[in-house]
Structures are given as C-alpha cells and as structure tokens.
Coordinates of C-alpha atoms in Angstrom, one line a residue:
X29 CA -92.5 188.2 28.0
X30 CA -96.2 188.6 26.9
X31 CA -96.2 184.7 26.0
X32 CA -94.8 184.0 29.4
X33 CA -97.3 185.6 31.2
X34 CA -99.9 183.7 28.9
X35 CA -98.3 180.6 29.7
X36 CA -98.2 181.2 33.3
X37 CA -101.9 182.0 33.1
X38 CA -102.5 178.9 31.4
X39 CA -101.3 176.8 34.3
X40 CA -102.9 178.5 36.6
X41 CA -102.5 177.1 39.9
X42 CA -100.0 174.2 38.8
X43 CA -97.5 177.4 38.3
X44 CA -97.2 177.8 41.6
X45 CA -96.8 174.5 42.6
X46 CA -94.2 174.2 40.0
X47 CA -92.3 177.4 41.7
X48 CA -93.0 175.5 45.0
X49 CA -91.4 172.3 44.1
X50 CA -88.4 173.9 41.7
X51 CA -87.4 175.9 45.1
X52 CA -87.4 173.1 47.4
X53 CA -85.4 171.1 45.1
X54 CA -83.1 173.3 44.1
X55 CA -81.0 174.2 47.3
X56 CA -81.8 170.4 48.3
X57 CA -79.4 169.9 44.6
X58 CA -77.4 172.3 45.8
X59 CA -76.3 170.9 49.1
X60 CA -76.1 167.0 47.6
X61 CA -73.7 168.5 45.0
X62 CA -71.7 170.3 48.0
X63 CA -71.6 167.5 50.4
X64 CA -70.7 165.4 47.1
X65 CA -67.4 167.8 46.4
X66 CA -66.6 167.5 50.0
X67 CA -66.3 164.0 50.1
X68 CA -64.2 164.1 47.2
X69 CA -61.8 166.4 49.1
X70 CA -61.5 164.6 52.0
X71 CA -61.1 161.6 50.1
X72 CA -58.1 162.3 48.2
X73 CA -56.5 164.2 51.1
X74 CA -56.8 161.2 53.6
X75 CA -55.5 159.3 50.9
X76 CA -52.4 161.6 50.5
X77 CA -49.6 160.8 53.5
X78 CA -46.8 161.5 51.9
X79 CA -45.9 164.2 54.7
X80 CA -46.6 161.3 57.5
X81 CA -43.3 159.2 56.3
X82 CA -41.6 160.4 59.3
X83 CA -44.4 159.7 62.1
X84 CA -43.5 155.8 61.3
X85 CA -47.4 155.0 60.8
X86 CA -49.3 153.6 58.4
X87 CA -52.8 153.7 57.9
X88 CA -55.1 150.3 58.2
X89 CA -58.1 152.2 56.7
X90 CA -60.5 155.4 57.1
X91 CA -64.2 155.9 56.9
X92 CA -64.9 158.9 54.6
X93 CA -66.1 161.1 56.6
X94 CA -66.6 158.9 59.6
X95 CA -67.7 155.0 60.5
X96 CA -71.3 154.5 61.7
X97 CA -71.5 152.5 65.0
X98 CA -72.8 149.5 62.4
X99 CA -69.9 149.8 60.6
X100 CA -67.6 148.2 63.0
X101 CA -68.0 145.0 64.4
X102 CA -66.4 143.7 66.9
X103 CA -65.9 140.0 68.1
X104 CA -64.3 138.5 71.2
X105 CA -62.3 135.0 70.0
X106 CA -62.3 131.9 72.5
X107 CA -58.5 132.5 72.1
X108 CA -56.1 133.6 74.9
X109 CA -52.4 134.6 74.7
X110 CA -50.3 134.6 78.1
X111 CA -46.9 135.2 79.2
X112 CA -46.7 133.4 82.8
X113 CA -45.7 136.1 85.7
X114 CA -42.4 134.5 87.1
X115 CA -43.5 132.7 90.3
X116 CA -40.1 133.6 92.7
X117 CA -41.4 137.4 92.5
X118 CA -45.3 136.8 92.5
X119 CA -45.5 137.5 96.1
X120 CA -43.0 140.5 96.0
X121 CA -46.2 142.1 93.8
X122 CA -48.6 141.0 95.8
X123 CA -47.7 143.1 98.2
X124 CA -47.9 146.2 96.8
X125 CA -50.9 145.0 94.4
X126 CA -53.4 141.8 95.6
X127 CA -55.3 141.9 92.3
X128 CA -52.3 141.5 90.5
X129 CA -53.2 138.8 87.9
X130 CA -51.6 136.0 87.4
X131 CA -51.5 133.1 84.4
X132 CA -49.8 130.6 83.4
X133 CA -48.1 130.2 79.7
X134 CA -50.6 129.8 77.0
X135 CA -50.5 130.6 73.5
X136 CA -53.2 130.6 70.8
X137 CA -53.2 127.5 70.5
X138 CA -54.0 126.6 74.2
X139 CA -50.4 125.0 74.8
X140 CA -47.6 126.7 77.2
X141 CA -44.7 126.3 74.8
X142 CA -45.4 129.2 72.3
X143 CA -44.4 127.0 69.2
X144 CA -47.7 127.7 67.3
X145 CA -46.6 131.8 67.6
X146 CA -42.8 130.6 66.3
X147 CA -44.8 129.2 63.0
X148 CA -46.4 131.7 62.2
X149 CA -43.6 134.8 62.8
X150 CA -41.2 132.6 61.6
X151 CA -38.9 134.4 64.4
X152 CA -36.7 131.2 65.4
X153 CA -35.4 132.6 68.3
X154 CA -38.7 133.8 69.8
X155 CA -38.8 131.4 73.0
X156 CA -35.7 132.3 73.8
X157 CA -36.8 136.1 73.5
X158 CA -40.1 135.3 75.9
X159 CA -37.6 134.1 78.4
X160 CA -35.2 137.2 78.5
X161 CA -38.0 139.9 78.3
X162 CA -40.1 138.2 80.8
X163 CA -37.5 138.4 83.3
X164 CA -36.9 142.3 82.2
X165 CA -40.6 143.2 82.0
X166 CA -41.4 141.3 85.6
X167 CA -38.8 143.4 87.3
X168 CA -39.8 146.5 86.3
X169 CA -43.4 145.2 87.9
X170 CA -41.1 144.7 91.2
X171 CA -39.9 147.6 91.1
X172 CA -43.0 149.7 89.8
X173 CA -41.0 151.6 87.1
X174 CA -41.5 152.4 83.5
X175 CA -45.2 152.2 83.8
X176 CA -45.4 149.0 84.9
X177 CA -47.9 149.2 88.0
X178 CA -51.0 146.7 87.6
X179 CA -52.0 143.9 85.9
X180 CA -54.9 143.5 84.9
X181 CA -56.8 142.1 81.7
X182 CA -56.8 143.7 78.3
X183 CA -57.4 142.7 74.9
X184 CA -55.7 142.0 71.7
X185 CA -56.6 142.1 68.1
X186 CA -56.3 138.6 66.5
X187 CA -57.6 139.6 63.2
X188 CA -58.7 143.0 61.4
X189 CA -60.4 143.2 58.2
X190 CA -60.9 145.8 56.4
X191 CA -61.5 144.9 52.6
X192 CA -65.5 144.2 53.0
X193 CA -67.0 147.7 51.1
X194 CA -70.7 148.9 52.1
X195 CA -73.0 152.1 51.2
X196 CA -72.6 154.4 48.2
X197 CA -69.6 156.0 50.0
X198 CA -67.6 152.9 50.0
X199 CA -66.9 153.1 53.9
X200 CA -64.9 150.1 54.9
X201 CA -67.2 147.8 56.6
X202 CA -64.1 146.9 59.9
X203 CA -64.2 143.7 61.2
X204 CA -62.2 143.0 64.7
X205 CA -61.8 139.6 66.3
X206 CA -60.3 140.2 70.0
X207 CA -58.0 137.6 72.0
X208 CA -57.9 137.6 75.7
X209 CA -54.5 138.8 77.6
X210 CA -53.2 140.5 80.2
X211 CA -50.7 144.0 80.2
X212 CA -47.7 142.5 81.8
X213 CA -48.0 140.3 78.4
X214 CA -48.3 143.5 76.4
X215 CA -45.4 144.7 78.1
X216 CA -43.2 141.4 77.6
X217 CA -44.5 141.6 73.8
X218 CA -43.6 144.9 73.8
X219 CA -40.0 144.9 74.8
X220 CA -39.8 141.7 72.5
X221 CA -40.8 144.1 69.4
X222 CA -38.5 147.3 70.4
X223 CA -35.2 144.5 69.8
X224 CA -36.8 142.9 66.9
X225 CA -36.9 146.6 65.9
X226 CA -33.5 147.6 67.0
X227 CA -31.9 144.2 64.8
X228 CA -34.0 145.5 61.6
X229 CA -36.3 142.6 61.4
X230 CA -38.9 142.5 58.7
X231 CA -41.6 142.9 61.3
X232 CA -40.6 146.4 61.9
X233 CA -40.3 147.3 58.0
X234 CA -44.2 146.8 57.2
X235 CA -45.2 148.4 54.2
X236 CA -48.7 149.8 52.9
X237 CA -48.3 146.6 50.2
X238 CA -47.9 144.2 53.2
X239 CA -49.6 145.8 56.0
X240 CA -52.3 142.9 56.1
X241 CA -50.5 139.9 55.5
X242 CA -48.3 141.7 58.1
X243 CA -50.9 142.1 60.6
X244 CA -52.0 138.3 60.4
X245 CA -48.3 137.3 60.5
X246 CA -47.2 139.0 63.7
X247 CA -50.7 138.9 65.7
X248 CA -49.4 138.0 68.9
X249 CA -47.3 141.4 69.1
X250 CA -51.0 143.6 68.6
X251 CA -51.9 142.8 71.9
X252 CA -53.6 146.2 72.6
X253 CA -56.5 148.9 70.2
X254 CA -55.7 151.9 71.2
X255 CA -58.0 154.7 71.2
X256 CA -56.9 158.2 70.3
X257 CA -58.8 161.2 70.3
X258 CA -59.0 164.5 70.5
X259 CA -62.0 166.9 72.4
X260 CA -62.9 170.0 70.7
X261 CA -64.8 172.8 72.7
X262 CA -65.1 176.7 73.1
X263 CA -62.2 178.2 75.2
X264 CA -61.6 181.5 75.6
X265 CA -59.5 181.8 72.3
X266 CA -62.4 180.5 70.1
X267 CA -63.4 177.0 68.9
X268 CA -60.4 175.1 70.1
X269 CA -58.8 171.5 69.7
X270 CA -57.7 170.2 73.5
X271 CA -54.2 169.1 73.7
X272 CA -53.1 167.1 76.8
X273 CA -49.5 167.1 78.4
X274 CA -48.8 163.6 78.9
X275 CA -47.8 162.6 82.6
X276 CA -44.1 162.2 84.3
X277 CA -46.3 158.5 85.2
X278 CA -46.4 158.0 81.4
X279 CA -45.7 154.1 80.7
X280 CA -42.8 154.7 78.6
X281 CA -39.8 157.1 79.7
X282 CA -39.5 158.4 76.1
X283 CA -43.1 159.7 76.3
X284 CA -43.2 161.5 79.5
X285 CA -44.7 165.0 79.4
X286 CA -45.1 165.1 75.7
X287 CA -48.1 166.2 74.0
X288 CA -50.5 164.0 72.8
X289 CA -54.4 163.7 72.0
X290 CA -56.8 164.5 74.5
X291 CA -57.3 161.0 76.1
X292 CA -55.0 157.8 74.9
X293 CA -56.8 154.4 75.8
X294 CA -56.6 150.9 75.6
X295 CA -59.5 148.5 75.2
X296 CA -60.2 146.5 77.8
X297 CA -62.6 144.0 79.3
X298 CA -64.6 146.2 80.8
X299 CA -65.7 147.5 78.0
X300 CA -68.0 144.8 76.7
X301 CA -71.7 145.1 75.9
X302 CA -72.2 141.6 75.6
X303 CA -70.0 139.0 76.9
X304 CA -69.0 138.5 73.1
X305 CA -68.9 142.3 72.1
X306 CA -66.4 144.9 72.2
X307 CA -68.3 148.6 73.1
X308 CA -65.8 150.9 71.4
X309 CA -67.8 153.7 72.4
X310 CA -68.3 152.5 75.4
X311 CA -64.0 152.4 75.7
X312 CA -64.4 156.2 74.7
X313 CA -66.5 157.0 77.3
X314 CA -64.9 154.9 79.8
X315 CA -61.8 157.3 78.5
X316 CA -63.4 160.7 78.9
X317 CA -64.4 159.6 82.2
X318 CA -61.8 158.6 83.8
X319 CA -59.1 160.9 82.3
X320 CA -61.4 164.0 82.3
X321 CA -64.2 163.7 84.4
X322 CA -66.6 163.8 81.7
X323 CA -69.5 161.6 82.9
X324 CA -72.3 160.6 80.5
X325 CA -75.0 162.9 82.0
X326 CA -72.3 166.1 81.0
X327 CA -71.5 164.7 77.6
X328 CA -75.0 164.6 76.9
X329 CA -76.0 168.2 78.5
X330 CA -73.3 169.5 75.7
X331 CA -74.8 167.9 72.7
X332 CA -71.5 166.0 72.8
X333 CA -70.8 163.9 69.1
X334 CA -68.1 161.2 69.1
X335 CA -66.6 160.6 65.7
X336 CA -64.5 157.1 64.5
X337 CA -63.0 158.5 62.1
X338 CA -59.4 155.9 60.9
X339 CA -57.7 152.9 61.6
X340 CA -53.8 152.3 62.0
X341 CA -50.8 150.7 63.0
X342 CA -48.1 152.6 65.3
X343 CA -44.7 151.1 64.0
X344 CA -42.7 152.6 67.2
X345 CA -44.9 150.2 69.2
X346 CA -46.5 147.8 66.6
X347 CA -50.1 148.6 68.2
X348 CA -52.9 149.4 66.6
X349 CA -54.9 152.5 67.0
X350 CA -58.8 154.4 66.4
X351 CA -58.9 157.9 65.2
X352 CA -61.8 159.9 67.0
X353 CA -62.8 163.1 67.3
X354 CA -65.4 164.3 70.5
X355 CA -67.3 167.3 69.7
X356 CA -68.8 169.6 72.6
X357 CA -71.0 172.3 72.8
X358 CA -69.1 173.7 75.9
X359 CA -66.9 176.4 77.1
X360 CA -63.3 174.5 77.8
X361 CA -62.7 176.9 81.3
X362 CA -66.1 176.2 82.5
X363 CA -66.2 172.6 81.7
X364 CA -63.2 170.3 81.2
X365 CA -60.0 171.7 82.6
X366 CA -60.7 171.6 86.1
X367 CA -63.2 168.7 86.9
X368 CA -61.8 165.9 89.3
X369 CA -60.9 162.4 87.6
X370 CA -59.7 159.3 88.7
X371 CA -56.8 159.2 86.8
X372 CA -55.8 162.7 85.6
X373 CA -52.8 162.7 87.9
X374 CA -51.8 159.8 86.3
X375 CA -51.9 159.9 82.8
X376 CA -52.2 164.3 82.1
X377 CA -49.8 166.8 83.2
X378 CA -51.7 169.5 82.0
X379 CA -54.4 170.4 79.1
X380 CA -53.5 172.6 76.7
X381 CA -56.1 174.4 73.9
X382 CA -55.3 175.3 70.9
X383 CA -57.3 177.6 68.7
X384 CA -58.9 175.1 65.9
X385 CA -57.1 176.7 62.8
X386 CA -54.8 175.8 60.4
X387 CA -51.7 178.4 61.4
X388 CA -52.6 177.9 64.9
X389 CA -52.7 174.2 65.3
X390 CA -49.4 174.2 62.1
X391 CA -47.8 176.4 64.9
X392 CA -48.3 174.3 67.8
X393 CA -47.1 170.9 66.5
X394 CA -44.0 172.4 64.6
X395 CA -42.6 174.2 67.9
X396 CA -44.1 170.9 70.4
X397 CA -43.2 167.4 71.3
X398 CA -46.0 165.7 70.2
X399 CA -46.8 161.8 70.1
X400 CA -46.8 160.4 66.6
X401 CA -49.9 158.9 66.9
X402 CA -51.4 162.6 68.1
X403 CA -50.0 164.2 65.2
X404 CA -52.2 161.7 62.8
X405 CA -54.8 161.9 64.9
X406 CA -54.7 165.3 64.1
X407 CA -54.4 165.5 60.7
X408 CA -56.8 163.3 60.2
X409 CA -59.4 164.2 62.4
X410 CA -58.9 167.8 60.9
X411 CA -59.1 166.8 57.5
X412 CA -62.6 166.4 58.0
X413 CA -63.3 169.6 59.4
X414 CA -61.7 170.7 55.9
X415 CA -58.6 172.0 57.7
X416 CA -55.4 170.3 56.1
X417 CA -52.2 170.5 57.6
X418 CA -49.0 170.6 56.8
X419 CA -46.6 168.3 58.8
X420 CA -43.3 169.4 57.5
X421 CA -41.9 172.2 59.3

C-alpha cells in the first residue's frame, strides 16, 4: 500500500488526471459493450421466424435496430402500368365520383397489350385474366362495394434491392424504384393474384431462397408499399402499444373489424419531396394525419420518434410492406383516442391499447383477430424494445 501511495505521490497531478480519464472511459466501455450485446440480440431474434410460418410472410430485409432516413432511397421510374377502366360504365362512376381517373391500357413497356408482363411471369393466360378481373373489379367500382370507392393514383414498386451492405452494423442500404399506377389497377392485379393463388401457382409459393428473383419476376402484381405501424404512448394502464379496430369500410370483406397496427397506408403520389422522390416519412405522417389526427405541430410537441424498422412481402396479398414504430411522449386519453380525422370513420372502428409487455401484448394477439401483417409488425417492432414474443398460442 505504502508503495502505492509513493507512486501516487510521484505523479502528482497526472494521478488525478489519470482517475479523471479512467472514469470517463470506463462507463463510456461499458455502454459500447452493452449496446454491442444488444445488437447481437436483436440480431439473431429478427433473424429467427420460425414461429411466423403461419402469418404467410416473409421478410425482404431489416435494419438492426432501425434504417436511417439515408438508408433508404427511393426513386420514381419513367415507367407506368395501367389497366384501362371499361368505357360503357365510366360515366356510371362519374356520377358518384368526377375525379375518378381514368387511363387507357399501358404496360411497362408503354404498349396496351400487356405482352411484355406475359414475358416476364411467364403466366400464359394472363391477358385473358386482365380481361375477366377487369370486368369483376370495375363493377364492384359501380357498385361501390368491397372497398372499391375512388380512383385515384398510387404507386408501385418496380424494383427493391436490398443486397448493398453499409456502416459497421451491416444495415441494408434499401433501394426502391417506383412505377406509376392507379388503385382500380391494384385492385384488378389483385383479384388476378387471389386466383393465381387459389390454382397453386408458383407465384404464390415464394420462398426466402427465391424471394428476389421472385419479386423481379412478378413486378407488375406489387403495385402498392404499404406502411405499417404501430404508436406507442402512456394510457392509463402504463406505457402502452395502440391497437386499431379496423373498419366495417375496410377494402376487403375478410378484414373488416379485425385488429391491426395503428395506421395501415399506402404510398402514394402525394407523398413526393421531389418530383423524382418518394417521402416515406412524409407517407407516415400523411398516415398519422389523416387516420388519427396527429398533425406535425402535435407530433413534435410530444417529442414524437418514427422508427423504419423491416421490409416484407405479404403472401395473402403479394404486396409489400414497412415496419415502423412511432414513439410519443403523451398520455393516449388526453391525446390520440379522441381527436377528429379525416378518415377515422373510414378506415378505424375503434383504438384499442394494450399495456407494452410481453404477457400483455402475448395475451392480446392469442385471444384477437389480428392482421398478419400487424402481428409481424409487432413482433418485430417489439423485438427492438427487447420484448420477444411468442406467436404460437
């Protein structure tokens, strides 16, 4: 001890910087090593979905713990894909909606004939399809049913990468080229995929080993991004994760008053930055707004943080869909569950919290009827809050 003290002495000041440095460092050490463990968690629990089999989705890729705005970019393509609305019942929509677009065939390619798409899918029969679903599709816009009110534009994904790699974390550096269309061509797409599905055709089997040859293959069916997330806020059971109740308005019967992530969106044209830009936080926004109410000036009075957290591909649907996760520093009765929006009444029943623990929220999804895409929303979004959950009942 004596020699201590005499070598102590000896440095004199320098001792104390010594002290002063060696306890800055080491909790600075300390919470590198834990953030470094974390990771590590999260990254071998995203990567485990054995229990998501049954949810018939399949992950594109995740960001570990979540994508930086600079990690995504996004690109609008010169190309277009239309379906042309069937001209003996354009007036008969009209009437009930004068914006109602309209377009004429045109496929990737820029021709009206669809043959470049029949290429490519190597789905022989596909004209034939367009033809029989168009008709189906259009009359449910005639009759306003199923969902199908407006048309107005959207956008499609023509091409996602994912394989680019950046940072020490390895975070996939997502790439999105967008195609113009329009939702009555998401619809006709749609019903096209749900008899592809029906006759067991390849498109419908994807695989995590084929997912993005897959994804180049059938490009004209991902004719929507999807964004899926879930608001977390105070309510009067503690720190809570918001459920919503979808509508009886929902655009597909099957789905009507089931449970799902706070706000379901799709990308559309107004959510560009730039004329050549996609905004997906802008889409998020443009989410919370008009499903909640949550304008810009109240995100930003609760220290909101929106999270991207995963990319994926919903096989009941064949669209593609964003994890996020919206953080507030608010009280859920004081702030979300009653404020006016312009379309609550047509997209949410009802929103439902649920205290943000494991038994509480393993509770809740085992007794609901939840969406399949809000279940791994869920589960992902959780897992990096450390919470993981256990799908199977």
């Amino acid at each position: 001890m004596k020699q201590l003290n005499d070598f102590k002495d000896s440095l004199g000041i320098f001792w104390d910087i010594f002290l002063l440095f060696a306890g800055a460092a080491v909790p600075g050490m300390f919470s590198r090593s834990s953030r470094w463990l974390k990771n590590r968690i999260i990254r071998f629990r995203l990567r485990n979905t054995v229990d998501m089999e049954h949810l018939n989705i399949l992950k594109i890729c995740s960001a570990n713990p979540k994508y930086e705005y600079r990690d995504i970019n996004t690109r609008v393509d010169d190309k277009e894909l239309y379906i042309g609305f069937p001209e003996e019942f354009i007036a008969r929509v009209k009437e009930t909606d004068p914006d109602f677009h309209i377009h004429s065939d045109c496929s990737f390619d820029g021709s009206p004939d669809f043959q470049d798409i029949v290429d490519r899918t190597e789905i022989g029969e596909l004209k034939e399809l367009i033809a029989k679903h168009r008709a189906l599709v259009a009359d449910n816009f005639v009759q306003r049913a199923n969902g199908c009110l407006f048309n107005r534009p959207k956008f499609g994904i023509y091409d996602i990468r994912f394989d680019a790699r950046k940072g020490h974390a390895e975070t996939p550096a997502v790439k999105i080229e967008f195609f113009k269309t329009d939702y009555f061509t998401h619809r006709v797409f749609r019903s096209i995929y749900n008899e592809l599905k029906a006759a067991d055709h390849p498109i419908a089997k994807l695989t995590p080993d084929n997912l993005n040859e897959g994804l180049q293959k059938y490009n004209a069916f991902t004719t929507s991004l999807g964004i899926n997330a879930f608001v977390m806020a105070n309510a009067k059971g503690g720190e809570s994760v918001i459920f919503s109740k979808r509508s009886v308005h929902a655009a597909y019967a099957e789905n009507r008053l089931k449970y799902n992530s706070t706000v379901m969106e799709g990308v559309s044209l107004t959510d560009c930055d730039t004329p050549n830009n996609v905004s997906l936080e802008q889409a998020v926004y443009r989410a919370l707004m008009e499903e909640l109410g949550l304008t810009r000036d109240l995100l930003s009075k609760y220290n909101t943080k929106i999270n991207y957290c995963d990319f994926f591909l919903e096989k009941n649907y064949f669209e593609i869909g964003l994890t996020a996760s919206v953080t507030m520093n608010s009280v859920f009765e004081e702030t979300i569950r009653d404020l006016p929006a312009q379309d609550r009444e047509l997209e949410i029943h009802k929103l439902h919290p649920v205290r943000k623990t494991k038994k509480a929220l393993e509770k809740f999804i085992h007794k609901e009827n939840i969406y399949p895409q809000g279940v791994f929303t869920l589960k992902m979004i959780m897992a990096r809050e450390m919470i993981f959950l256990n799908l199977r009942k």
